[in-house]
Amino acid sequence: MRATLREIVLGCRSLLVGMRVTMVEFFKPVVTVPYPHEALRMPERYRGPIELVRDPATGRAICYACQLCARACPSGCITVEGVKREGERRKRVTQYQLDFSLCSLCGACVEACPDAAIRFSKRYNWATPHKEEFLLDLVRQLEQESR
Amino acid sequence: MTPPPATVQAPGSGETFLLNLGPQHPATHGVLRLKLTMDGEYITRAEPVCGYVHRMHEKMGENRKYAQFLPNTSRIDYLSAMHYTHAFVGAVERALGLAVPPRAEYIRVITSELNRISSHLVWFGAFLLDLGGFTPLLYAFDDREQILDLLEAITGSRLTYCYYRFGGVCHDIDNAFLEGTRAFVARMRPRLRLYHELVTDNIILRNRLIGIGPIPLELCRRYGATGPVIRGSGAAYDVRKTEPYSVYPQFDFDVPVYPEGDSMARYRVRMDEIEQSLRIVEQALERLPSGPVRAEGVPRVLKLPAGEFCCAVEAARGRFAVRIVSDRREIPWRVKLRTPSFSNLSLFEEASRGMMLPDAIALLGSLDLVIPDIDR
């Protein structure tokens, strides 16, 4: 009898203590972000879909299609093509295709690049019902940006 | 129209029916399927059916280079990605005889322990969700968010970190991370006390966990259960102590052990482990050496010498081991992944025999299963 009473009292107490914790929480500031109205800033090292880096001296992409990124990619989602023009030391990238539907954002390509010609973008809220929209042409993307 | 006759029978009637738990069920956290043979409310046989998220990680290891397999390691158990990457880079480092700089080892310990805390916080929230308590999940995720923000700032990712490299780590940590981690340790201790007030002492939880789903130590041994499951059954088995790796021997921490073997014991082990991880992080922050974070002379093209190389780590769910068999090519001949959740699930059939269904859910939750880790 005594033990049962004791258990009831202690049990009720534990529930009241829990209630107190919840009540205190009521008066604390909100910790969530109302997402579509307010978006978080991605940190410096955030890994979004990759993009080409522009050479400030020439205004063109630094990339010279050495294929190291394509070879480092575990998913084979990068296709790079470039042409060597008359009088130029290196190739110029003409096509840089990224199949983002295969990409797992591991960053092997960025790490493999000897000239830091590709970097991660900060793009993160991206959805589409069409798979083809994830086929990105990064060279065209860079040209469009400069316009 | 007359209603169909009740399927629930008195125990021991001998008439059974089959009940599917999963593959889509909130308590199976993913796509685990349990074929339960029920005698009324009592389980007579529980057959786990796995393979719904089988992604051939082991086979993938056999057709890509070592560096290319690295991102896979953080996707086997997405809640303790750091530990899994640690085991894989550890095996390669052992094979090549690479000496990892001390600063990198300390960073690995700090990030691994933070990852362990975040994994246990997910378990804490999800487990109580299984038992019908929604509120604790929100508290746990509030704290977990602090860890994810810290790790995201240094690794660039919130779950699939892929932060360790052969011979070190990807980037050095900065002052913001150090200060953030110190602030987190200071924040987490009072929060743990709050968890105990809100949850551990709660009479409803105690009645649902104490004495429920006892797993004898012998059963754990027979199925190879590790991690908090075996520690909740009374064996002080922790890979960080039994097969020391990285710089863990330099830290002072205890291995929480509870001999009862019931769901409450496993609950207590994990809660104590959060405390111990905080201790390790604190010590590592204090003694963090300066210097490089990546070893010199890591070959650009990795070719392991012929032979077998193993590395085991204490992941959040138990012992995770990688065994690489190399035949001197750039691509491994075999990558065997020993995942803890598979063994921890295997004992469920025997342990759940004769239990009531709601108690079996408590037992299942206390095993802390990650389904992609079982199927890999």
Tab-separated table of N, CA, C and O in Angstrom, chain B residues 72-175:
chain	number	residue	atom	x	y	z
B	72	ASN	N	31.269	7.337	-50.695
B	72	ASN	CA	30.320	6.276	-50.332
B	72	ASN	C	30.291	6.038	-48.832
B	72	ASN	O	29.243	5.728	-48.271
B	73	THR	N	31.454	6.155	-48.188
B	73	THR	CA	31.544	5.780	-46.779
B	73	THR	C	30.638	6.633	-45.891
B	73	THR	O	30.199	6.169	-44.855
B	74	SER	N	30.370	7.868	-46.314
B	74	SER	CA	29.511	8.691	-45.456
B	74	SER	C	28.040	8.455	-45.768
B	74	SER	O	27.173	9.093	-45.186
B	75	ARG	N	27.759	7.542	-46.692
B	75	ARG	CA	26.365	7.288	-47.047
B	75	ARG	C	25.881	5.914	-46.594
B	75	ARG	O	24.761	5.536	-46.869
B	76	ILE	N	26.741	5.157	-45.932
B	76	ILE	CA	26.324	3.835	-45.459
B	76	ILE	C	25.436	4.029	-44.233
B	76	ILE	O	24.300	3.599	-44.217
B	77	ASP	N	25.977	4.681	-43.225
B	77	ASP	CA	25.163	5.096	-42.089
B	77	ASP	C	25.229	6.614	-42.082
B	77	ASP	O	26.202	7.200	-41.628
B	78	TYR	N	24.170	7.221	-42.586
B	78	TYR	CA	24.219	8.666	-42.793
B	78	TYR	C	24.219	9.444	-41.489
B	78	TYR	O	24.419	10.642	-41.478
B	79	LEU	N	23.949	8.765	-40.358
B	79	LEU	CA	23.952	9.489	-39.094
B	79	LEU	C	25.317	9.484	-38.421
B	79	LEU	O	25.567	10.264	-37.521
B	80	SER	N	26.177	8.556	-38.793
B	80	SER	CA	27.518	8.615	-38.202
B	80	SER	C	28.572	8.538	-39.301
B	80	SER	O	29.457	7.702	-39.313
B	81	ALA	N	28.436	9.480	-40.243
B	81	ALA	CA	29.293	9.498	-41.436
B	81	ALA	C	30.781	9.612	-41.103
B	81	ALA	O	31.618	8.963	-41.730
B	82	MET	N	31.109	10.407	-40.078
B	82	MET	CA	32.517	10.630	-39.747
B	82	MET	C	33.218	9.320	-39.395
B	82	MET	O	34.325	9.047	-39.838
B	83	HIS	N	32.544	8.493	-38.583
B	83	HIS	CA	33.172	7.253	-38.134
B	83	HIS	C	33.441	6.316	-39.304
B	83	HIS	O	34.465	5.646	-39.354
B	84	TYR	N	32.497	6.277	-40.228
B	84	TYR	CA	32.636	5.342	-41.346
B	84	TYR	C	33.787	5.768	-42.256
B	84	TYR	O	34.556	4.932	-42.727
B	85	THR	N	33.876	7.078	-42.502
B	85	THR	CA	35.000	7.558	-43.303
B	85	THR	C	36.309	7.284	-42.573
B	85	THR	O	37.308	6.913	-43.184
B	86	HIS	N	36.268	7.426	-41.261
B	86	HIS	CA	37.463	7.187	-40.444
B	86	HIS	C	37.989	5.767	-40.626
B	86	HIS	O	39.178	5.537	-40.773
B	87	ALA	N	37.059	4.793	-40.628
B	87	ALA	CA	37.481	3.397	-40.767
B	87	ALA	C	38.113	3.159	-42.132
B	87	ALA	O	39.129	2.471	-42.253
B	88	PHE	N	37.528	3.752	-43.169
B	88	PHE	CA	38.049	3.507	-44.515
B	88	PHE	C	39.420	4.165	-44.695
B	88	PHE	O	40.368	3.514	-45.152
B	89	VAL	N	39.533	5.439	-44.314
B	89	VAL	CA	40.847	6.082	-44.463
B	89	VAL	C	41.856	5.400	-43.540
B	89	VAL	O	43.027	5.262	-43.902
B	90	GLY	N	41.394	4.920	-42.379
B	90	GLY	CA	42.284	4.219	-41.452
B	90	GLY	C	42.869	2.969	-42.078
B	90	GLY	O	44.072	2.696	-41.933
B	91	ALA	N	42.036	2.206	-42.796
B	91	ALA	CA	42.523	0.981	-43.428
B	91	ALA	C	43.563	1.306	-44.495
B	91	ALA	O	44.604	0.646	-44.597
B	92	VAL	N	43.295	2.348	-45.292
B	92	VAL	CA	44.237	2.726	-46.356
B	92	VAL	C	45.533	3.259	-45.743
B	92	VAL	O	46.637	2.939	-46.202
B	93	GLU	N	45.399	4.045	-44.671
B	93	GLU	CA	46.599	4.587	-44.017
B	93	GLU	C	47.462	3.469	-43.449
B	93	GLU	O	48.692	3.523	-43.526
B	94	ARG	N	46.819	2.452	-42.873
B	94	ARG	CA	47.582	1.316	-42.349
B	94	ARG	C	48.312	0.602	-43.467
B	94	ARG	O	49.459	0.183	-43.312
B	95	ALA	N	47.647	0.456	-44.602
B	95	ALA	CA	48.250	-0.250	-45.728
B	95	ALA	C	49.462	0.499	-46.258
B	95	ALA	O	50.482	-0.102	-46.587
B	96	LEU	N	49.350	1.822	-46.335
B	96	LEU	CA	50.432	2.615	-46.909
B	96	LEU	C	51.452	3.031	-45.852
B	96	LEU	O	52.479	3.618	-46.185
B	97	GLY	N	51.145	2.777	-44.597
B	97	GLY	CA	52.042	3.204	-43.522
B	97	GLY	C	52.099	4.715	-43.385
B	97	GLY	O	53.148	5.275	-43.067
B	98	LEU	N	51.004	5.383	-43.649
B	98	LEU	CA	50.989	6.847	-43.576
B	98	LEU	C	50.889	7.295	-42.122
B	98	LEU	O	50.088	6.764	-41.357
B	99	ALA	N	51.702	8.269	-41.769
B	99	ALA	CA	51.601	8.844	-40.430
B	99	ALA	C	50.737	10.096	-40.523
B	99	ALA	O	51.049	11.017	-41.270
B	100	VAL	N	49.647	10.099	-39.777
B	100	VAL	CA	48.725	11.238	-39.812
B	100	VAL	C	49.225	12.294	-38.829
B	100	VAL	O	49.564	11.961	-37.687
B	101	PRO	N	49.302	13.557	-39.233
B	101	PRO	CA	49.756	14.606	-38.302
B	101	PRO	C	48.860	14.670	-37.060
B	101	PRO	O	47.652	14.459	-37.170
B	102	PRO	N	49.464	14.974	-35.894
B	102	PRO	CA	48.673	14.974	-34.649
B	102	PRO	C	47.477	15.910	-34.691
B	102	PRO	O	46.402	15.564	-34.193
B	103	ARG	N	47.642	17.084	-35.302
B	103	ARG	CA	46.507	18.021	-35.345
B	103	ARG	C	45.323	17.387	-36.082
B	103	ARG	O	44.179	17.514	-35.667
B	104	ALA	N	45.639	16.692	-37.180
B	104	ALA	CA	44.570	16.052	-37.954
B	104	ALA	C	43.868	14.985	-37.112
B	104	ALA	O	42.645	14.860	-37.143
B	105	GLU	N	44.653	14.221	-36.335
B	105	GLU	CA	44.056	13.183	-35.489
B	105	GLU	C	43.131	13.801	-34.445
B	105	GLU	O	42.059	13.275	-34.164
B	106	TYR	N	43.568	14.919	-33.873
B	106	TYR	CA	42.726	15.585	-32.871
B	106	TYR	C	41.445	16.111	-33.511
B	106	TYR	O	40.368	16.004	-32.928
B	107	ILE	N	41.580	16.670	-34.717
B	107	ILE	CA	40.382	17.178	-35.401
B	107	ILE	C	39.438	16.012	-35.683
B	107	ILE	O	38.220	16.119	-35.529
B	108	ARG	N	40.023	14.865	-36.054
B	108	ARG	CA	39.188	13.686	-36.312
B	108	ARG	C	38.430	13.277	-35.056
B	108	ARG	O	37.243	12.949	-35.119
B	109	VAL	N	39.122	13.297	-33.936
B	109	VAL	CA	38.454	12.903	-32.684
B	109	VAL	C	37.334	13.885	-32.355
B	109	VAL	O	36.212	13.478	-32.021
B	110	ILE	N	37.609	15.175	-32.479
B	110	ILE	CA	36.583	16.177	-32.139
B	110	ILE	C	35.362	16.003	-33.039
B	110	ILE	O	34.221	15.923	-32.559
B	111	THR	N	35.601	15.909	-34.346
B	111	THR	CA	34.457	15.818	-35.255
B	111	THR	C	33.725	14.479	-35.083
B	111	THR	O	32.497	14.439	-35.153
B	112	SER	N	34.484	13.403	-34.829
B	112	SER	CA	33.843	12.098	-34.629
B	112	SER	C	32.940	12.120	-33.410
B	112	SER	O	31.826	11.601	-33.440
B	113	GLU	N	33.431	12.717	-32.336
B	113	GLU	CA	32.630	12.726	-31.104
B	113	GLU	C	31.409	13.628	-31.248
B	113	GLU	O	30.338	13.322	-30.741
B	114	LEU	N	31.574	14.757	-31.947
B	114	LEU	CA	30.405	15.613	-32.198
B	114	LEU	C	29.375	14.842	-33.011
B	114	LEU	O	28.173	14.918	-32.766
B	115	ASN	N	29.890	14.077	-33.983
B	115	ASN	CA	29.000	13.274	-34.814
B	115	ASN	C	28.275	12.212	-33.979
B	115	ASN	O	27.093	11.940	-34.186
B	116	ARG	N	28.990	11.646	-33.014
B	116	ARG	CA	28.370	10.632	-32.155
B	116	ARG	C	27.231	11.268	-31.342
B	116	ARG	O	26.153	10.693	-31.218
B	117	ILE	N	27.490	12.472	-30.819
B	117	ILE	CA	26.445	13.142	-30.041
B	117	ILE	C	25.236	13.419	-30.928
B	117	ILE	O	24.095	13.149	-30.551
B	118	SER	N	25.491	13.915	-32.140
B	118	SER	CA	24.354	14.251	-33.011
B	118	SER	C	23.583	12.990	-33.376
B	118	SER	O	22.354	13.001	-33.458
B	119	SER	N	24.303	11.877	-33.559
B	119	SER	CA	23.626	10.618	-33.881
B	119	SER	C	22.777	10.148	-32.709
B	119	SER	O	21.630	9.715	-32.891
B	120	HIS	N	23.315	10.249	-31.509
B	120	HIS	CA	22.551	9.837	-30.331
B	120	HIS	C	21.336	10.746	-30.111
B	120	HIS	O	20.315	10.301	-29.605
B	121	LEU	N	21.478	12.018	-30.497
B	121	LEU	CA	20.338	12.928	-30.334
B	121	LEU	C	19.206	12.555	-31.298
B	121	LEU	O	18.035	12.650	-30.944
B	122	VAL	N	19.577	12.124	-32.505
B	122	VAL	CA	18.541	11.670	-33.441
B	122	VAL	C	17.859	10.438	-32.868
B	122	VAL	O	16.636	10.317	-32.875
B	123	TRP	N	18.675	9.512	-32.339
B	123	TRP	CA	18.102	8.304	-31.743
B	123	TRP	C	17.154	8.674	-30.601
B	123	TRP	O	16.047	8.164	-30.507
B	124	PHE	N	17.611	9.596	-29.751
B	124	PHE	CA	16.816	10.013	-28.595
B	124	PHE	C	15.441	10.515	-29.045
B	124	PHE	O	14.407	10.086	-28.532
B	125	GLY	N	15.454	11.387	-30.047
B	125	GLY	CA	14.191	11.930	-30.537
B	125	GLY	C	13.324	10.865	-31.174
B	125	GLY	O	12.139	10.740	-30.873
B	126	ALA	N	13.942	10.048	-32.039
B	126	ALA	CA	13.163	9.070	-32.801
B	126	ALA	C	12.639	7.951	-31.898
B	126	ALA	O	11.524	7.472	-32.075
B	127	PHE	N	13.446	7.560	-30.943
B	127	PHE	CA	13.057	6.485	-30.031
B	127	PHE	C	11.831	6.892	-29.225
B	127	PHE	O	10.859	6.148	-29.091
B	128	LEU	N	11.859	8.122	-28.713
B	128	LEU	CA	10.723	8.584	-27.922
B	128	LEU	C	9.496	8.817	-28.798
B	128	LEU	O	8.369	8.666	-28.349
B	129	LEU	N	9.774	9.131	-30.056
B	129	LEU	CA	8.674	9.256	-31.015
B	129	LEU	C	7.994	7.896	-31.180
B	129	LEU	O	6.768	7.806	-31.227
B	130	ASP	N	8.796	6.839	-31.266
B	130	ASP	CA	8.244	5.478	-31.371
B	130	ASP	C	7.374	5.158	-30.163
B	130	ASP	O	6.376	4.446	-30.269
B	131	LEU	N	7.794	5.667	-29.013
B	131	LEU	CA	7.064	5.357	-27.789
B	131	LEU	C	5.874	6.286	-27.587
B	131	LEU	O	5.158	6.178	-26.604
B	132	GLY	N	5.702	7.227	-28.507
B	132	GLY	CA	4.522	8.075	-28.437
B	132	GLY	C	4.755	9.445	-27.836
B	132	GLY	O	3.795	10.170	-27.593
B	133	GLY	N	5.996	9.816	-27.581
B	133	GLY	CA	6.266	11.153	-27.034
B	133	GLY	C	6.868	12.027	-28.109
B	133	GLY	O	7.954	11.749	-28.600
B	134	PHE	N	6.161	13.068	-28.498
B	134	PHE	CA	6.650	13.878	-29.613
B	134	PHE	C	7.598	14.985	-29.166
B	134	PHE	O	8.562	15.299	-29.854
B	135	THR	N	7.335	15.577	-27.996
B	135	THR	CA	8.080	16.765	-27.572
B	135	THR	C	9.602	16.586	-27.540
B	135	THR	O	10.311	17.447	-28.048
B	136	PRO	N	10.137	15.485	-26.963
B	136	PRO	CA	11.592	15.392	-26.842
B	136	PRO	C	12.329	15.520	-28.170
B	136	PRO	O	13.445	16.029	-28.222
B	137	LEU	N	11.673	15.096	-29.256
B	137	LEU	CA	12.307	15.196	-30.570
B	137	LEU	C	12.692	16.641	-30.883
B	137	LEU	O	13.768	16.919	-31.407
B	138	LEU	N	11.818	17.575	-30.522
B	138	LEU	CA	12.073	18.974	-30.839
B	138	LEU	C	13.251	19.515	-30.024
B	138	LEU	O	14.063	20.279	-30.528
B	139	TYR	N	13.335	19.087	-28.766
B	139	TYR	CA	14.474	19.496	-27.930
B	139	TYR	C	15.762	18.932	-28.509
B	139	TYR	O	16.771	19.622	-28.620
B	140	ALA	N	15.716	17.640	-28.881
B	140	ALA	CA	16.923	16.974	-29.389
B	140	ALA	C	17.383	17.610	-30.691
B	140	ALA	O	18.570	17.837	-30.896
B	141	PHE	N	16.430	17.930	-31.559
B	141	PHE	CA	16.822	18.494	-32.852
B	141	PHE	C	17.333	19.919	-32.710
B	141	PHE	O	18.142	20.362	-33.521
B	142	ASP	N	16.876	20.626	-31.704
B	142	ASP	CA	17.402	21.962	-31.443
B	142	ASP	C	18.900	21.869	-31.133
B	142	ASP	O	19.715	22.615	-31.675
B	143	ASP	N	19.282	20.898	-30.289
B	143	ASP	CA	20.695	20.736	-29.941
B	143	ASP	C	21.496	20.169	-31.106
B	143	ASP	O	22.627	20.563	-31.361
B	144	ARG	N	20.879	19.226	-31.810
B	144	ARG	CA	21.576	18.600	-32.933
B	144	ARG	C	21.887	19.653	-34.004
B	144	ARG	O	22.922	19.608	-34.653
B	145	GLU	N	20.969	20.594	-34.163
B	145	GLU	CA	21.153	21.646	-35.157
B	145	GLU	C	22.444	22.429	-34.905
B	145	GLU	O	23.128	22.825	-35.840
B	146	GLN	N	22.786	22.615	-33.623
B	146	GLN	CA	24.029	23.332	-33.296
B	146	GLN	C	25.229	22.574	-33.834
B	146	GLN	O	26.157	23.151	-34.394
B	147	ILE	N	25.201	21.235	-33.665
B	147	ILE	CA	26.310	20.422	-34.151
B	147	ILE	C	26.355	20.451	-35.670
B	147	ILE	O	27.412	20.626	-36.273
B	148	LEU	N	25.188	20.300	-36.295
B	148	LEU	CA	25.178	20.283	-37.760
B	148	LEU	C	25.709	21.597	-38.319
B	148	LEU	O	26.438	21.604	-39.308
B	149	ASP	N	25.351	22.718	-37.683
B	149	ASP	CA	25.856	24.011	-38.151
B	149	ASP	C	27.374	24.079	-38.021
B	149	ASP	O	28.062	24.566	-38.916
B	150	LEU	N	27.889	23.582	-36.896
B	150	LEU	CA	29.344	23.600	-36.683
B	150	LEU	C	30.041	22.766	-37.749
B	150	LEU	O	31.016	23.193	-38.365
B	151	LEU	N	29.519	21.554	-37.964
B	151	LEU	CA	30.168	20.656	-38.914
B	151	LEU	C	29.982	21.132	-40.351
B	151	LEU	O	30.859	20.956	-41.188
B	152	GLU	N	28.848	21.760	-40.618
B	152	GLU	CA	28.624	22.257	-41.970
B	152	GLU	C	29.620	23.363	-42.307
B	152	GLU	O	30.114	23.448	-43.432
B	153	ALA	N	29.928	24.200	-41.317
B	153	ALA	CA	30.843	25.305	-41.570
B	153	ALA	C	32.241	24.808	-41.929
B	153	ALA	O	32.940	25.436	-42.717
B	154	ILE	N	32.659	23.661	-41.376
B	154	ILE	CA	34.014	23.199	-41.708
B	154	ILE	C	34.043	22.167	-42.826
B	154	ILE	O	35.035	22.033	-43.513
B	155	THR	N	32.944	21.421	-43.012
B	155	THR	CA	32.989	20.375	-44.039
B	155	THR	C	32.191	20.748	-45.286
B	155	THR	O	32.418	20.196	-46.350
B	156	GLY	N	31.240	21.661	-45.160
B	156	GLY	CA	30.429	22.034	-46.311
B	156	GLY	C	29.190	21.188	-46.473
B	156	GLY	O	28.471	21.323	-47.447
B	157	SER	N	28.957	20.274	-45.523
B	157	SER	CA	27.811	19.395	-45.662
B	157	SER	C	27.221	19.124	-44.290
B	157	SER	O	27.926	19.179	-43.289
B	158	ARG	N	25.934	18.798	-44.260
B	158	ARG	CA	25.290	18.615	-42.956
B	158	ARG	C	25.240	17.163	-42.506
B	158	ARG	O	25.093	16.892	-41.327
B	159	LEU	N	25.275	16.230	-43.428
B	159	LEU	CA	25.246	14.818	-43.041
B	159	LEU	C	26.356	14.016	-43.703
B	159	LEU	O	27.091	13.300	-43.053
B	160	THR	N	26.444	14.118	-45.023
B	160	THR	CA	27.423	13.311	-45.761
B	160	THR	C	28.732	14.102	-45.846
B	160	THR	O	29.059	14.653	-46.878
B	161	TYR	N	29.438	14.114	-44.716
B	161	TYR	CA	30.564	15.040	-44.570
B	161	TYR	C	31.707	14.771	-45.534
B	161	TYR	O	32.199	15.664	-46.193
B	162	CYS	N	32.148	13.515	-45.598
B	162	CYS	CA	33.305	13.148	-46.428
B	162	CYS	C	34.469	14.101	-46.130
B	162	CYS	O	35.017	14.738	-47.016
B	163	TYR	N	34.807	14.215	-44.873
B	163	TYR	CA	35.738	15.251	-44.411
B	163	TYR	C	37.164	14.724	-44.288
B	163	TYR	O	38.118	15.460	-44.444
B	164	TYR	N	37.304	13.443	-43.976
B	164	TYR	CA	38.645	12.904	-43.783
B	164	TYR	C	39.255	12.533	-45.127
B	164	TYR	O	38.563	12.128	-46.046
B	165	ARG	N	40.560	12.682	-45.192
B	165	ARG	CA	41.296	12.292	-46.388
B	165	ARG	C	42.387	11.309	-45.977
B	165	ARG	O	42.738	11.246	-44.802
B	166	PHE	N	42.935	10.585	-46.968
B	166	PHE	CA	44.027	9.672	-46.651
B	166	PHE	C	45.186	10.505	-46.125
B	166	PHE	O	45.723	11.343	-46.836
B	167	GLY	N	45.533	10.310	-44.868
B	167	GLY	CA	46.636	11.064	-44.276
B	167	GLY	C	46.232	12.387	-43.658
B	167	GLY	O	47.073	13.260	-43.476
B	168	GLY	N	44.964	12.576	-43.326
B	168	GLY	CA	44.598	13.824	-42.663
B	168	GLY	C	43.137	14.160	-42.828
B	168	GLY	O	42.297	13.283	-42.930
B	169	VAL	N	42.857	15.454	-42.824
B	169	VAL	CA	41.486	15.911	-43.054
B	169	VAL	C	41.508	16.929	-44.186
B	169	VAL	O	42.565	17.441	-44.556
B	170	CYS	N	40.330	17.214	-44.705
B	170	CYS	CA	40.213	18.038	-45.914
B	170	CYS	C	40.662	19.492	-45.671
B	170	CYS	O	41.490	20.026	-46.381
B	171	HIS	N	40.053	20.128	-44.673
B	171	HIS	CA	40.420	21.522	-44.362
B	171	HIS	C	40.768	21.613	-42.882
B	171	HIS	O	40.294	20.822	-42.080
B	172	ASP	N	41.531	22.650	-42.561
B	172	ASP	CA	41.815	22.900	-41.147
B	172	ASP	C	40.571	23.534	-40.506
B	172	ASP	O	39.724	24.083	-41.200
B	173	ILE	N	40.495	23.413	-39.165
B	173	ILE	CA	39.376	24.060	-38.488
B	173	ILE	C	39.779	25.485	-38.114
B	173	ILE	O	40.966	25.789	-38.004
B	174	ASP	N	38.799	26.347	-37.946
B	174	ASP	CA	39.108	27.748	-37.643
B	174	ASP	C	38.665	28.101	-36.218
B	174	ASP	O	38.115	27.272	-35.505
B	175	ASN	N	38.925	29.351	-35.862
B	175	ASN	CA	38.593	29.781	-34.506
B	175	ASN	C	37.100	29.773	-34.247
B	175	ASN	O	36.661	29.470	-33.132
